[in-house]
mmCIF file of C-alpha atoms and ligand atoms in Angstrom:
data_model
loop_
_atom_site.group_PDB
_atom_site.id
_atom_site.type_symbol
_atom_site.label_atom_id
_atom_site.label_comp_id
_atom_site.label_asym_id
_atom_site.label_seq_id
_atom_site.Cartn_x
_atom_site.Cartn_y
_atom_site.Cartn_z
ATOM 1 C CA MET D 1389 0.579 -16.378 30.824
ATOM 2 C CA THR D 1390 -1.056 -14.321 28.116
ATOM 3 C CA ILE D 1391 -2.102 -10.767 28.683
ATOM 4 C CA THR D 1392 -5.509 -9.716 29.972
ATOM 5 C CA LEU D 1393 -7.871 -7.074 28.643
ATOM 6 C CA ASP D 1394 -6.729 -4.809 31.464
ATOM 7 C CA ASP D 1395 -3.123 -5.258 30.352
ATOM 8 C CA ALA D 1396 -4.138 -4.340 26.793
ATOM 9 C CA ARG D 1397 -5.928 -1.251 28.096
ATOM 10 C CA ALA D 1398 -2.771 -0.272 29.987
ATOM 11 C CA LEU D 1399 -0.790 -0.566 26.744
ATOM 12 C CA ASP D 1400 -3.297 1.810 25.143
ATOM 13 C CA ARG D 1401 -2.857 4.334 27.941
ATOM 14 C CA ASP D 1402 0.925 4.299 27.427
ATOM 15 C CA ASP D 1403 0.679 4.429 23.640
ATOM 16 C CA SER D 1404 2.282 7.607 22.264
ATOM 17 C CA LEU D 1405 0.125 7.259 19.118
ATOM 18 C CA GLY D 1406 -3.065 6.603 21.101
ATOM 19 C CA ARG D 1407 -4.315 10.168 20.619
ATOM 20 C CA PHE D 1408 -4.381 9.630 16.844
ATOM 21 C CA ARG D 1409 -7.471 7.445 17.222
ATOM 22 C CA ASP D 1410 -9.294 10.691 17.986
ATOM 23 C CA GLU D 1411 -8.263 11.930 14.536
ATOM 24 C CA PHE D 1412 -10.512 9.259 12.966
ATOM 25 C CA LEU D 1413 -14.221 8.603 12.693
ATOM 26 C CA ILE D 1414 -14.585 5.525 14.917
ATOM 27 C CA GLY D 1415 -17.991 4.346 16.169
ATOM 28 C CA ASP D 1416 -19.154 1.310 18.218
ATOM 29 C CA ASP D 1417 -19.638 -0.873 15.181
ATOM 30 C CA PRO D 1418 -17.653 -2.961 14.445
ATOM 31 C CA VAL D 1419 -16.285 -3.889 17.874
ATOM 32 C CA ALA D 1420 -12.929 -4.584 16.263
ATOM 33 C CA TYR D 1421 -11.757 -3.635 12.799
ATOM 34 C CA LEU D 1422 -8.795 -5.656 11.547
ATOM 35 C CA ASP D 1423 -9.062 -4.801 7.888
ATOM 36 C CA GLY D 1424 -7.314 -1.433 7.773
ATOM 37 C CA ASN D 1425 -4.819 -3.140 5.446
ATOM 38 C CA SER D 1426 -7.575 -3.286 2.810
ATOM 39 C CA LEU D 1427 -9.456 -0.094 3.625
ATOM 40 C CA GLY D 1428 -8.281 2.329 6.294
ATOM 41 C CA ARG D 1429 -10.711 4.273 8.470
ATOM 42 C CA PRO D 1430 -11.721 7.849 7.580
ATOM 43 C CA PRO D 1431 -9.677 10.677 9.135
ATOM 44 C CA LEU D 1432 -11.954 13.405 10.537
ATOM 45 C CA ARG D 1433 -9.963 16.078 8.773
ATOM 46 C CA THR D 1434 -10.688 14.361 5.457
ATOM 47 C CA LEU D 1435 -14.390 14.886 6.097
ATOM 48 C CA ALA D 1436 -13.766 18.567 6.806
ATOM 49 C CA ARG D 1437 -11.423 19.051 3.838
ATOM 50 C CA VAL D 1438 -13.715 17.327 1.344
ATOM 51 C CA GLU D 1439 -16.722 19.284 2.565
ATOM 52 C CA ASP D 1440 -14.759 22.523 2.245
ATOM 53 C CA LEU D 1441 -13.722 21.529 -1.263
ATOM 54 C CA MET D 1442 -17.313 20.812 -2.252
ATOM 55 C CA ARG D 1443 -18.863 23.930 -0.736
ATOM 56 C CA ARG D 1444 -16.239 26.643 -1.005
ATOM 57 C CA GLU D 1445 -13.882 25.589 -3.803
ATOM 58 C CA TRP D 1446 -16.193 23.730 -6.187
ATOM 59 C CA GLY D 1447 -19.458 25.420 -5.224
ATOM 60 C CA GLY D 1448 -17.966 28.884 -4.820
ATOM 61 C CA ARG D 1449 -15.226 28.988 -7.413
ATOM 62 C CA LEU D 1450 -16.521 26.574 -10.065
ATOM 63 C CA ILE D 1451 -14.189 26.447 -13.096
ATOM 64 C CA ARG D 1452 -11.872 29.005 -11.498
ATOM 65 C CA GLY D 1453 -10.875 26.313 -9.008
ATOM 66 C CA TRP D 1454 -8.480 24.799 -11.540
ATOM 67 C CA GLU D 1455 -6.475 28.024 -11.752
ATOM 68 C CA ASP D 1456 -6.746 28.497 -7.977
ATOM 69 C CA GLY D 1457 -4.665 25.363 -7.479
ATOM 70 C CA TRP D 1458 -6.388 22.147 -8.549
ATOM 71 C CA LEU D 1459 -4.133 21.870 -11.621
ATOM 72 C CA GLU D 1460 -1.039 21.340 -9.488
ATOM 73 C CA LEU D 1461 -2.607 18.954 -6.965
ATOM 74 C CA PRO D 1462 -1.295 15.658 -8.444
ATOM 75 C CA GLU D 1463 2.319 16.814 -7.996
ATOM 76 C CA GLN D 1464 1.721 18.731 -4.750
ATOM 77 C CA VAL D 1465 -0.078 15.894 -3.008
ATOM 78 C CA GLY D 1466 2.557 13.526 -4.429
ATOM 79 C CA ASP D 1467 5.327 15.595 -2.828
ATOM 80 C CA ARG D 1468 3.555 15.678 0.527
ATOM 81 C CA LEU D 1469 2.890 11.968 0.480
ATOM 82 C CA ALA D 1470 6.515 11.345 -0.554
ATOM 83 C CA ALA D 1471 7.786 13.409 2.386
ATOM 84 C CA ALA D 1472 5.398 11.766 4.856
ATOM 85 C CA SER D 1473 5.825 8.151 3.847
ATOM 86 C CA LEU D 1474 8.124 7.379 0.902
ATOM 87 C CA GLY D 1475 11.498 8.876 1.773
ATOM 88 C CA ALA D 1476 11.507 10.686 -1.552
ATOM 89 C CA ALA D 1477 12.504 14.273 -2.372
ATOM 90 C CA PRO D 1478 9.996 16.512 -4.207
ATOM 91 C CA GLY D 1479 9.416 16.288 -7.946
ATOM 92 C CA GLN D 1480 9.357 12.490 -8.275
ATOM 93 C CA THR D 1481 5.868 11.504 -7.154
ATOM 94 C CA VAL D 1482 2.365 12.080 -8.490
ATOM 95 C CA VAL D 1483 -0.983 10.947 -7.146
ATOM 96 C CA ALA D 1484 -3.330 9.834 -9.912
ATOM 97 C CA GLU D 1485 -5.311 6.888 -11.288
ATOM 98 C CA SER D 1486 -5.426 3.467 -9.679
ATOM 99 C CA THR D 1487 -2.485 1.299 -8.706
ATOM 100 C CA SER D 1488 -3.336 -0.997 -11.621
ATOM 101 C CA VAL D 1489 -3.203 1.801 -14.202
ATOM 102 C CA ASN D 1490 0.028 3.085 -12.700
ATOM 103 C CA ILE D 1491 1.604 -0.381 -12.849
ATOM 104 C CA PHE D 1492 0.686 -0.499 -16.543
ATOM 105 C CA LYS D 1493 2.345 2.873 -17.105
ATOM 106 C CA LEU D 1494 5.469 2.014 -15.117
ATOM 107 C CA LEU D 1495 6.023 -1.402 -16.698
ATOM 108 C CA HIS D 1496 5.886 0.071 -20.186
ATOM 109 C CA ALA D 1497 8.136 2.915 -19.017
ATOM 110 C CA ALA D 1498 10.613 0.375 -17.609
ATOM 111 C CA CYS D 1499 10.732 -1.507 -20.940
ATOM 112 C CA ASP D 1500 11.500 1.751 -22.751
ATOM 113 C CA LEU D 1501 14.228 2.677 -20.263
ATOM 114 C CA ARG D 1502 15.983 -0.661 -20.917
ATOM 115 C CA PRO D 1503 15.726 -1.160 -24.685
ATOM 116 C CA GLY D 1504 17.100 -4.389 -26.103
ATOM 117 C CA ARG D 1505 16.405 -6.341 -22.920
ATOM 118 C CA ASP D 1506 13.630 -8.908 -23.211
ATOM 119 C CA GLU D 1507 13.075 -10.460 -19.780
ATOM 120 C CA ILE D 1508 11.008 -9.510 -16.751
ATOM 121 C CA VAL D 1509 11.473 -10.950 -13.265
ATOM 122 C CA ALA D 1510 8.303 -11.152 -11.131
ATOM 123 C CA THR D 1511 6.592 -13.526 -8.687
ATOM 124 C CA ASP D 1512 3.697 -15.838 -9.541
ATOM 125 C CA THR D 1513 2.383 -15.317 -5.989
ATOM 126 C CA ASP D 1514 1.931 -11.564 -6.299
ATOM 127 C CA PHE D 1515 -1.386 -9.744 -6.058
ATOM 128 C CA PRO D 1516 -3.454 -10.612 -9.159
ATOM 129 C CA THR D 1517 -3.350 -7.192 -10.780
ATOM 130 C CA ASP D 1518 0.462 -7.187 -10.700
ATOM 131 C CA ARG D 1519 0.650 -10.636 -12.340
ATOM 132 C CA TYR D 1520 -1.972 -9.859 -14.957
ATOM 133 C CA LEU D 1521 -0.236 -6.633 -15.945
ATOM 134 C CA VAL D 1522 3.163 -8.325 -16.133
ATOM 135 C CA GLU D 1523 1.585 -10.817 -18.525
ATOM 136 C CA SER D 1524 -0.100 -8.222 -20.707
ATOM 137 C CA VAL D 1525 2.958 -5.968 -20.890
ATOM 138 C CA ALA D 1526 5.185 -8.967 -21.658
ATOM 139 C CA ALA D 1527 2.835 -10.032 -24.463
ATOM 140 C CA ALA D 1528 2.608 -6.513 -25.896
ATOM 141 C CA ARG D 1529 6.382 -6.023 -25.839
ATOM 142 C CA GLY D 1530 7.485 -9.527 -26.837
ATOM 143 C CA MET D 1531 9.164 -10.161 -23.468
ATOM 144 C CA THR D 1532 9.643 -13.364 -21.495
ATOM 145 C CA VAL D 1533 8.723 -13.518 -17.800
ATOM 146 C CA ARG D 1534 10.994 -15.319 -15.341
ATOM 147 C CA TRP D 1535 8.437 -16.173 -12.652
ATOM 148 C CA LEU D 1536 9.688 -16.754 -9.116
ATOM 149 C CA SER D 1537 7.565 -18.795 -6.683
ATOM 150 C CA PRO D 1538 8.565 -17.618 -3.220
ATOM 151 C CA ASP D 1539 7.585 -19.447 -0.067
ATOM 152 C CA LEU D 1540 4.413 -18.010 1.497
ATOM 153 C CA VAL D 1541 5.929 -17.241 4.887
ATOM 154 C CA VAL D 1542 9.523 -16.442 3.899
ATOM 155 C CA GLY D 1543 8.615 -14.286 0.915
ATOM 156 C CA VAL D 1544 10.896 -13.417 -1.978
ATOM 157 C CA GLU D 1545 14.583 -13.724 -1.129
ATOM 158 C CA PRO D 1546 17.524 -11.853 -2.688
ATOM 159 C CA GLU D 1547 19.158 -15.143 -3.740
ATOM 160 C CA ASP D 1548 16.090 -16.137 -5.786
ATOM 161 C CA VAL D 1549 16.129 -12.792 -7.554
ATOM 162 C CA ARG D 1550 19.867 -12.955 -8.175
ATOM 163 C CA ALA D 1551 19.520 -16.350 -9.837
ATOM 164 C CA ALA D 1552 16.864 -15.048 -12.239
ATOM 165 C CA LEU D 1553 18.710 -11.874 -13.284
ATOM 166 C CA SER D 1554 20.859 -11.645 -16.388
ATOM 167 C CA GLU D 1555 21.974 -9.163 -19.031
ATOM 168 C CA ARG D 1556 18.575 -9.808 -20.618
ATOM 169 C CA THR D 1557 16.548 -8.539 -17.634
ATOM 170 C CA ALA D 1558 14.803 -5.225 -18.251
ATOM 171 C CA PHE D 1559 13.239 -4.934 -14.806
ATOM 172 C CA VAL D 1560 12.207 -6.694 -11.623
ATOM 173 C CA LEU D 1561 8.671 -6.053 -10.331
ATOM 174 C CA LEU D 1562 8.073 -7.058 -6.728
ATOM 175 C CA SER D 1563 5.709 -6.256 -3.890
ATOM 176 C CA HIS D 1564 7.557 -4.928 -0.862
ATOM 177 C CA VAL D 1565 5.121 -6.679 1.509
ATOM 178 C CA ASP D 1566 3.515 -9.967 0.452
ATOM 179 C CA TYR D 1567 -0.251 -9.377 0.492
ATOM 180 C CA ARG D 1568 -0.873 -12.901 1.744
ATOM 181 C CA SER D 1569 1.550 -13.457 4.639
ATOM 182 C CA GLY D 1570 2.895 -9.962 5.243
ATOM 183 C CA ALA D 1571 6.475 -11.104 4.473
ATOM 184 C CA LEU D 1572 8.673 -8.044 3.926
ATOM 185 C CA ALA D 1573 11.138 -8.195 1.036
ATOM 186 C CA ASP D 1574 14.702 -6.900 1.419
ATOM 187 C CA LEU D 1575 14.154 -3.862 -0.793
ATOM 188 C CA PRO D 1576 17.644 -2.289 -0.613
ATOM 189 C CA THR D 1577 19.469 -5.564 -1.348
ATOM 190 C CA ILE D 1578 17.178 -6.628 -4.204
ATOM 191 C CA THR D 1579 17.297 -3.140 -5.735
ATOM 192 C CA ALA D 1580 21.119 -3.257 -5.681
ATOM 193 C CA LEU D 1581 21.102 -6.743 -7.250
ATOM 194 C CA ALA D 1582 18.859 -5.535 -10.079
ATOM 195 C CA HIS D 1583 21.221 -2.616 -10.691
ATOM 196 C CA ASP D 1584 24.272 -4.938 -10.714
ATOM 197 C CA ALA D 1585 22.594 -6.727 -13.625
ATOM 198 C CA GLY D 1586 21.845 -3.427 -15.372
ATOM 199 C CA ALA D 1587 18.100 -3.868 -14.727
ATOM 200 C CA LEU D 1588 15.586 -1.568 -13.073
ATOM 201 C CA ALA D 1589 13.871 -2.198 -9.738
ATOM 202 C CA VAL D 1590 10.120 -1.515 -9.768
ATOM 203 C CA TRP D 1591 8.403 -1.803 -6.391
ATOM 204 C CA ASP D 1592 4.732 -2.177 -5.492
ATOM 205 C CA LEU D 1593 4.341 -0.539 -2.085
ATOM 206 C CA CYS D 1594 0.600 -1.115 -1.583
ATOM 207 C CA HIS D 1595 1.032 -3.001 1.694
ATOM 208 C CA SER D 1596 3.961 -1.010 3.048
ATOM 209 C CA ALA D 1597 3.162 2.655 2.366
ATOM 210 C CA GLY D 1598 1.988 4.210 5.613
ATOM 211 C CA ALA D 1599 3.031 1.228 7.737
ATOM 212 C CA VAL D 1600 6.706 0.512 6.960
ATOM 213 C CA PRO D 1601 9.250 3.355 6.689
ATOM 214 C CA LEU D 1602 10.535 3.746 3.127
ATOM 215 C CA ALA D 1603 13.685 5.402 1.764
ATOM 216 C CA LEU D 1604 13.109 5.267 -1.992
ATOM 217 C CA ASP D 1605 15.777 7.858 -2.804
ATOM 218 C CA ALA D 1606 18.446 6.472 -0.473
ATOM 219 C CA ASP D 1607 17.776 2.890 -1.566
ATOM 220 C CA GLY D 1608 18.086 3.789 -5.267
ATOM 221 C CA VAL D 1609 14.616 2.551 -6.263
ATOM 222 C CA ASP D 1610 13.903 3.310 -9.921
ATOM 223 C CA LEU D 1611 10.113 3.206 -10.128
ATOM 224 C CA ALA D 1612 7.424 2.587 -7.536
ATOM 225 C CA VAL D 1613 3.682 2.512 -7.145
ATOM 226 C CA GLY D 1614 1.211 2.016 -4.331
ATOM 227 C CA CYS D 1615 -2.308 2.597 -3.168
ATOM 228 C CA THR D 1616 -3.491 5.214 -0.719
ATOM 229 C CA TYR D 1617 -6.619 3.551 0.637
ATOM 230 C CA LYS D 1618 -4.900 0.907 2.811
ATOM 231 C CA TYR D 1619 -2.580 2.124 5.611
ATOM 232 C CA LEU D 1620 -2.674 5.653 4.173
ATOM 233 C CA ASN D 1621 -6.427 5.966 4.869
ATOM 234 C CA GLY D 1622 -7.219 7.947 1.702
ATOM 235 C CA GLY D 1623 -10.684 6.377 1.303
ATOM 236 C CA PRO D 1624 -12.275 3.770 -0.972
ATOM 237 C CA GLY D 1625 -10.807 4.042 -4.455
ATOM 238 C CA ALA D 1626 -8.589 7.017 -3.555
ATOM 239 C CA PRO D 1627 -6.032 7.758 -6.297
ATOM 240 C CA ALA D 1628 -2.748 5.855 -6.111
ATOM 241 C CA PHE D 1629 0.799 7.201 -6.096
ATOM 242 C CA LEU D 1630 3.538 6.681 -8.622
ATOM 243 C CA TYR D 1631 7.266 7.449 -8.156
ATOM 244 C CA VAL D 1632 9.963 7.904 -10.801
ATOM 245 C CA ALA D 1633 13.521 8.507 -9.542
ATOM 246 C CA GLU D 1634 14.833 11.884 -10.617
ATOM 247 C CA ARG D 1635 17.603 10.334 -12.755
ATOM 248 C CA HIS D 1636 14.965 8.815 -15.047
ATOM 249 C CA ILE D 1637 12.791 11.903 -15.401
ATOM 250 C CA GLY D 1638 13.521 13.425 -18.789
ATOM 251 C CA ALA D 1639 13.989 10.009 -20.396
ATOM 252 C CA VAL D 1640 10.893 8.325 -18.992
ATOM 253 C CA ARG D 1641 7.858 7.819 -21.282
ATOM 254 C CA GLN D 1642 4.487 6.239 -20.627
ATOM 255 C CA PRO D 1643 1.801 4.774 -22.859
ATOM 256 C CA ILE D 1644 -1.309 6.795 -21.905
ATOM 257 C CA THR D 1645 -0.260 9.975 -23.674
ATOM 258 C CA GLY D 1646 -3.039 12.318 -22.622
ATOM 259 C CA TRP D 1647 -3.043 16.089 -22.430
ATOM 260 C CA TRP D 1648 -2.220 16.237 -18.689
ATOM 261 C CA GLY D 1649 1.260 14.847 -19.362
ATOM 262 C CA VAL D 1650 2.457 17.471 -21.827
ATOM 263 C CA ALA D 1651 4.813 20.390 -21.287
ATOM 264 C CA ASP D 1652 2.134 23.041 -21.883
ATOM 265 C CA ARG D 1653 -1.427 21.791 -21.391
ATOM 266 C CA PHE D 1654 -3.160 24.926 -22.516
ATOM 267 C CA ALA D 1655 -1.098 25.327 -25.673
ATOM 268 C CA MET D 1656 -3.422 22.590 -26.974
ATOM 269 C CA GLY D 1657 -0.677 21.793 -29.477
ATOM 270 C CA PRO D 1658 -0.921 19.561 -32.543
ATOM 271 C CA THR D 1659 1.269 16.775 -31.120
ATOM 272 C CA TYR D 1660 2.126 15.251 -27.733
ATOM 273 C CA GLU D 1661 5.151 17.041 -26.239
ATOM 274 C CA PRO D 1662 6.001 15.200 -22.994
ATOM 275 C CA ALA D 1663 6.505 17.354 -19.901
ATOM 276 C CA PRO D 1664 10.162 17.424 -18.759
ATOM 277 C CA SER D 1665 9.027 16.649 -15.196
ATOM 278 C CA ILE D 1666 7.156 13.992 -13.205
ATOM 279 C CA ARG D 1667 4.003 15.429 -14.815
ATOM 280 C CA VAL D 1668 4.862 13.299 -17.841
ATOM 281 C CA MET D 1669 3.319 10.384 -15.934
ATOM 282 C CA LEU D 1670 -0.121 12.028 -15.826
ATOM 283 C CA SER D 1671 -2.754 11.349 -18.470
ATOM 284 C CA GLY D 1672 -6.084 13.066 -17.916
ATOM 285 C CA THR D 1673 -8.032 15.353 -15.618
ATOM 286 C CA ALA D 1674 -7.362 14.705 -11.952
ATOM 287 C CA TYR D 1675 -10.145 13.629 -9.555
ATOM 288 C CA VAL D 1676 -9.875 16.504 -7.090
ATOM 289 C CA PRO D 1677 -11.974 15.111 -4.175
ATOM 290 C CA GLY D 1678 -9.706 12.043 -4.131
ATOM 291 C CA LEU D 1679 -6.566 14.166 -4.110
ATOM 292 C CA VAL D 1680 -7.862 16.316 -1.271
ATOM 293 C CA ALA D 1681 -8.648 13.179 0.734
ATOM 294 C CA VAL D 1682 -5.152 11.778 0.170
ATOM 295 C CA ASP D 1683 -3.640 15.119 1.141
ATOM 296 C CA ALA D 1684 -5.558 15.228 4.423
ATOM 297 C CA SER D 1685 -4.671 11.663 5.343
ATOM 298 C CA ALA D 1686 -0.994 12.136 4.398
ATOM 299 C CA GLU D 1687 -0.952 15.058 6.824
ATOM 300 C CA VAL D 1688 -2.072 12.768 9.665
ATOM 301 C CA VAL D 1689 0.669 10.246 8.788
ATOM 302 C CA ALA D 1690 3.253 13.054 8.687
ATOM 303 C CA GLU D 1691 2.222 14.262 12.141
ATOM 304 C CA ALA D 1692 2.459 10.781 13.632
ATOM 305 C CA GLY D 1693 5.760 9.968 11.887
ATOM 306 C CA LEU D 1694 6.643 6.686 10.205
ATOM 307 C CA GLU D 1695 9.162 5.644 12.886
ATOM 308 C CA ALA D 1696 6.504 5.804 15.612
ATOM 309 C CA ILE D 1697 3.976 4.123 13.308
ATOM 310 C CA ARG D 1698 6.406 1.265 12.616
ATOM 311 C CA ALA D 1699 7.212 0.843 16.319
ATOM 312 C CA LYS D 1700 3.523 0.460 17.132
ATOM 313 C CA SER D 1701 3.014 -1.843 14.149
ATOM 314 C CA VAL D 1702 5.749 -4.146 15.460
ATOM 315 C CA ALA D 1703 4.212 -4.108 18.940
ATOM 316 C CA LEU D 1704 0.722 -4.867 17.566
ATOM 317 C CA THR D 1705 1.838 -7.673 15.250
ATOM 318 C CA SER D 1706 3.943 -9.178 18.063
ATOM 319 C CA LEU D 1707 0.968 -9.189 20.426
ATOM 320 C CA CYS D 1708 -1.186 -10.678 17.671
ATOM 321 C CA VAL D 1709 1.296 -13.542 17.149
ATOM 322 C CA GLU D 1710 1.465 -14.166 20.908
ATOM 323 C CA LEU D 1711 -2.322 -14.340 21.248
ATOM 324 C CA ALA D 1712 -2.757 -16.454 18.107
ATOM 325 C CA ASP D 1713 -0.152 -18.930 19.376
ATOM 326 C CA ALA D 1714 -1.823 -19.156 22.773
ATOM 327 C CA TRP D 1715 -5.486 -19.176 21.759
ATOM 328 C CA LEU D 1716 -5.829 -20.334 18.167
ATOM 329 C CA GLU D 1717 -2.941 -22.740 17.663
ATOM 330 C CA PRO D 1718 -4.474 -25.399 19.966
ATOM 331 C CA HIS D 1719 -7.472 -25.397 17.586
ATOM 332 C CA GLY D 1720 -5.414 -25.941 14.436
ATOM 333 C CA PHE D 1721 -4.891 -22.334 13.355
ATOM 334 C CA ARG D 1722 -1.249 -21.484 12.845
ATOM 335 C CA VAL D 1723 0.485 -18.209 12.142
ATOM 336 C CA ALA D 1724 1.570 -17.995 8.491
ATOM 337 C CA SER D 1725 3.524 -14.741 8.806
ATOM 338 C CA PRO D 1726 7.228 -14.241 9.567
ATOM 339 C CA ARG D 1727 7.980 -14.555 13.291
ATOM 340 C CA ASP D 1728 10.778 -12.008 13.121
ATOM 341 C CA PRO D 1729 9.078 -8.575 13.233
ATOM 342 C CA ALA D 1730 11.890 -7.129 11.077
ATOM 343 C CA ARG D 1731 10.753 -9.428 8.274
ATOM 344 C CA ARG D 1732 7.060 -8.605 8.210
ATOM 345 C CA GLY D 1733 4.705 -5.736 7.464
ATOM 346 C CA SER D 1734 1.639 -4.835 9.505
ATOM 347 C CA HIS D 1735 -0.691 -7.782 9.133
ATOM 348 C CA ILE D 1736 -0.650 -11.285 10.569
ATOM 349 C CA THR D 1737 -2.101 -14.205 8.656
ATOM 350 C CA VAL D 1738 -3.478 -17.307 10.340
ATOM 351 C CA ARG D 1739 -4.427 -20.443 8.450
ATOM 352 C CA GLY D 1740 -6.511 -23.346 9.570
ATOM 353 C CA PRO D 1741 -9.457 -25.644 8.973
ATOM 354 C CA GLY D 1742 -12.738 -23.963 8.033
ATOM 355 C CA ALA D 1743 -11.047 -20.572 7.777
ATOM 356 C CA ARG D 1744 -13.804 -19.213 5.557
ATOM 357 C CA ALA D 1745 -16.513 -20.126 8.084
ATOM 358 C CA VAL D 1746 -14.444 -18.764 10.968
ATOM 359 C CA ALA D 1747 -13.933 -15.456 9.138
ATOM 360 C CA ASP D 1748 -17.693 -15.285 8.474
ATOM 361 C CA ALA D 1749 -18.461 -15.980 12.139
ATOM 362 C CA MET D 1750 -16.015 -13.238 13.159
ATOM 363 C CA THR D 1751 -17.780 -10.774 10.872
ATOM 364 C CA GLN D 1752 -21.143 -11.881 12.361
ATOM 365 C CA ALA D 1753 -19.708 -11.085 15.792
ATOM 366 C CA ARG D 1754 -18.739 -7.637 14.417
ATOM 367 C CA VAL D 1755 -15.026 -8.399 14.415
ATOM 368 C CA ILE D 1756 -13.931 -7.656 10.861
ATOM 369 C CA PRO D 1757 -10.969 -9.609 9.529
ATOM 370 C CA ASP D 1758 -9.883 -10.056 5.947
ATOM 371 C CA TYR D 1759 -10.122 -13.402 4.211
ATOM 372 C CA ARG D 1760 -8.091 -14.689 1.262
ATOM 373 C CA ASN D 1761 -8.515 -18.017 -0.480
ATOM 374 C CA PRO D 1762 -7.947 -20.817 0.167
ATOM 375 C CA ASP D 1763 -7.667 -20.652 3.979
ATOM 376 C CA MET D 1764 -6.057 -17.388 5.077
ATOM 377 C CA ILE D 1765 -7.497 -15.052 7.676
ATOM 378 C CA ARG D 1766 -5.564 -11.801 7.554
ATOM 379 C CA LEU D 1767 -5.520 -9.658 10.683
ATOM 380 C CA GLY D 1768 -4.597 -6.156 9.550
ATOM 381 C CA LEU D 1769 -3.237 -3.887 12.263
ATOM 382 C CA SER D 1770 -3.329 -0.244 11.320
ATOM 383 C CA PRO D 1771 -1.125 1.567 13.844
ATOM 384 C CA LEU D 1772 -2.949 4.914 13.804
ATOM 385 C CA THR D 1773 -6.339 3.378 14.491
ATOM 386 C CA THR D 1774 -5.975 -0.131 15.925
ATOM 387 C CA SER D 1775 -5.858 -0.160 19.724
ATOM 388 C CA TYR D 1776 -4.344 -2.928 21.808
ATOM 389 C CA ALA D 1777 -7.722 -3.525 23.476
ATOM 390 C CA GLU D 1778 -9.359 -3.810 20.044
ATOM 391 C CA LEU D 1779 -6.794 -6.414 19.002
ATOM 392 C CA TRP D 1780 -7.234 -8.319 22.274
ATOM 393 C CA THR D 1781 -11.011 -8.315 21.881
ATOM 394 C CA ALA D 1782 -10.780 -9.532 18.288
ATOM 395 C CA LEU D 1783 -8.578 -12.478 19.238
ATOM 396 C CA ASP D 1784 -10.774 -13.256 22.244
ATOM 397 C CA VAL D 1785 -13.867 -13.419 20.027
ATOM 398 C CA THR D 1786 -11.981 -15.568 17.511
ATOM 399 C CA ARG D 1787 -10.847 -17.913 20.278
ATOM 400 C CA ARG D 1788 -14.468 -18.511 21.310
ATOM 401 C CA ILE D 1789 -15.437 -19.189 17.693
ATOM 402 C CA VAL D 1790 -12.712 -21.784 17.104
ATOM 403 C CA GLU D 1791 -13.336 -23.368 20.529
ATOM 404 C CA GLU D 1792 -17.014 -23.908 19.754
ATOM 405 C CA ARG D 1793 -16.344 -25.515 16.402
HETATM 406 C C1 PLP N 259 -4.277 -3.551 -3.002
HETATM 407 C C2 PLP N 259 -3.268 -3.882 -4.041
HETATM 408 C C3 PLP N 259 -3.447 -3.472 -5.368
HETATM 409 C C4 PLP N 259 -4.706 -2.734 -5.755
HETATM 410 O O1 PLP N 259 -4.721 -2.231 -7.039
HETATM 411 P P1 PLP N 259 -5.944 -1.295 -7.463
HETATM 412 O O2 PLP N 259 -5.636 -0.850 -8.827
HETATM 413 O O3 PLP N 259 -6.026 -0.179 -6.452
HETATM 414 O O4 PLP N 259 -7.204 -2.096 -7.393
HETATM 415 C C5 PLP N 259 -2.442 -3.757 -6.278
HETATM 416 N N1 PLP N 259 -1.321 -4.434 -5.915
HETATM 417 C C6 PLP N 259 -1.134 -4.859 -4.643
HETATM 418 C C7 PLP N 259 0.105 -5.592 -4.273
HETATM 419 C C8 PLP N 259 -2.104 -4.607 -3.674
HETATM 420 O O5 PLP N 259 -1.938 -5.033 -2.430
#
């Protein structure tokens, strides 16, 4: 027997993270929001921090704000985010630009760190921006791409990566969590395999940061990137993060050689002198409101703790699978995410006939899912804001929609 709404409400009462919902701006519309994996909800303290920035720091201090502390924000917010969610010591992370721009920087940096190697290993199922950038960097650098085509539900497996690696591989670029099915890659094993071949491991953490605990330092990751507006709740278009392992700082170079990446910005020197720190990855003037928003949301994640967040994520995705099996499967919608919680991130994908129309009907009923072509409805469960009752209600509404069709 599947659980009732009362059971779901009881789970909410016992939820140790339940109080964090009060940290967010949550109204009556929508009735259920299952798209926090694309855009997280706004933390209340972000509203307060951004308003304070606008009124007191920008309005009150004007240009003096840069000297008061804005200049250091990309590294400072990077360090705080790294401590809260990346398992990375200070001095290796900056928050700046978009994920796409940071991927461009890191892929060129990876080529330069492995001169003489002319192959890239990546997946042809990755998020479009990752694939497009692999192609453009490969073309610019005269490299060949060894494309892997992992199974949707299983995701990329260490054996597939091992088979593609050779002494020609410069780097492997992979997404930690598959944006389609939520399949979680074995990051430590694949990173070690890349190193055995003398290659670098570059990880896209867009769908894991803030939902899956990470240990970038302990796992020996070389370079990583990820966005802050999904499970990290930094807000639409919030600046992304970029990580370079300490052992590469000093040697690492990047292609957008702007004045924010030099050793002494205000020397205004005749030539580009790269900073001997993670600052070398910066390019131009930081967008301060975005950094302040990321800082505030990283603070909420730090207070909740990634272990507790992961535990709730596993409980939510497990309940989602149970309800989808019971209520949607009889109507031709099957779960296309790993059944073992240890092998998935924080969203569950269901596929079935007329998925586009079903997703539209859900949105009409003010239950917001996420839809991806050709037939995938993604149910994103954001542990700090998704309640068990909200999940139950969303699946109940979806059940009625597929029953009527
Ligand atoms: C969301 C996402 C992106 C987004 O890149 P932007 O530059 O922020 O638009 C990139 N890669 C992956 C894997 C994603 O999930």
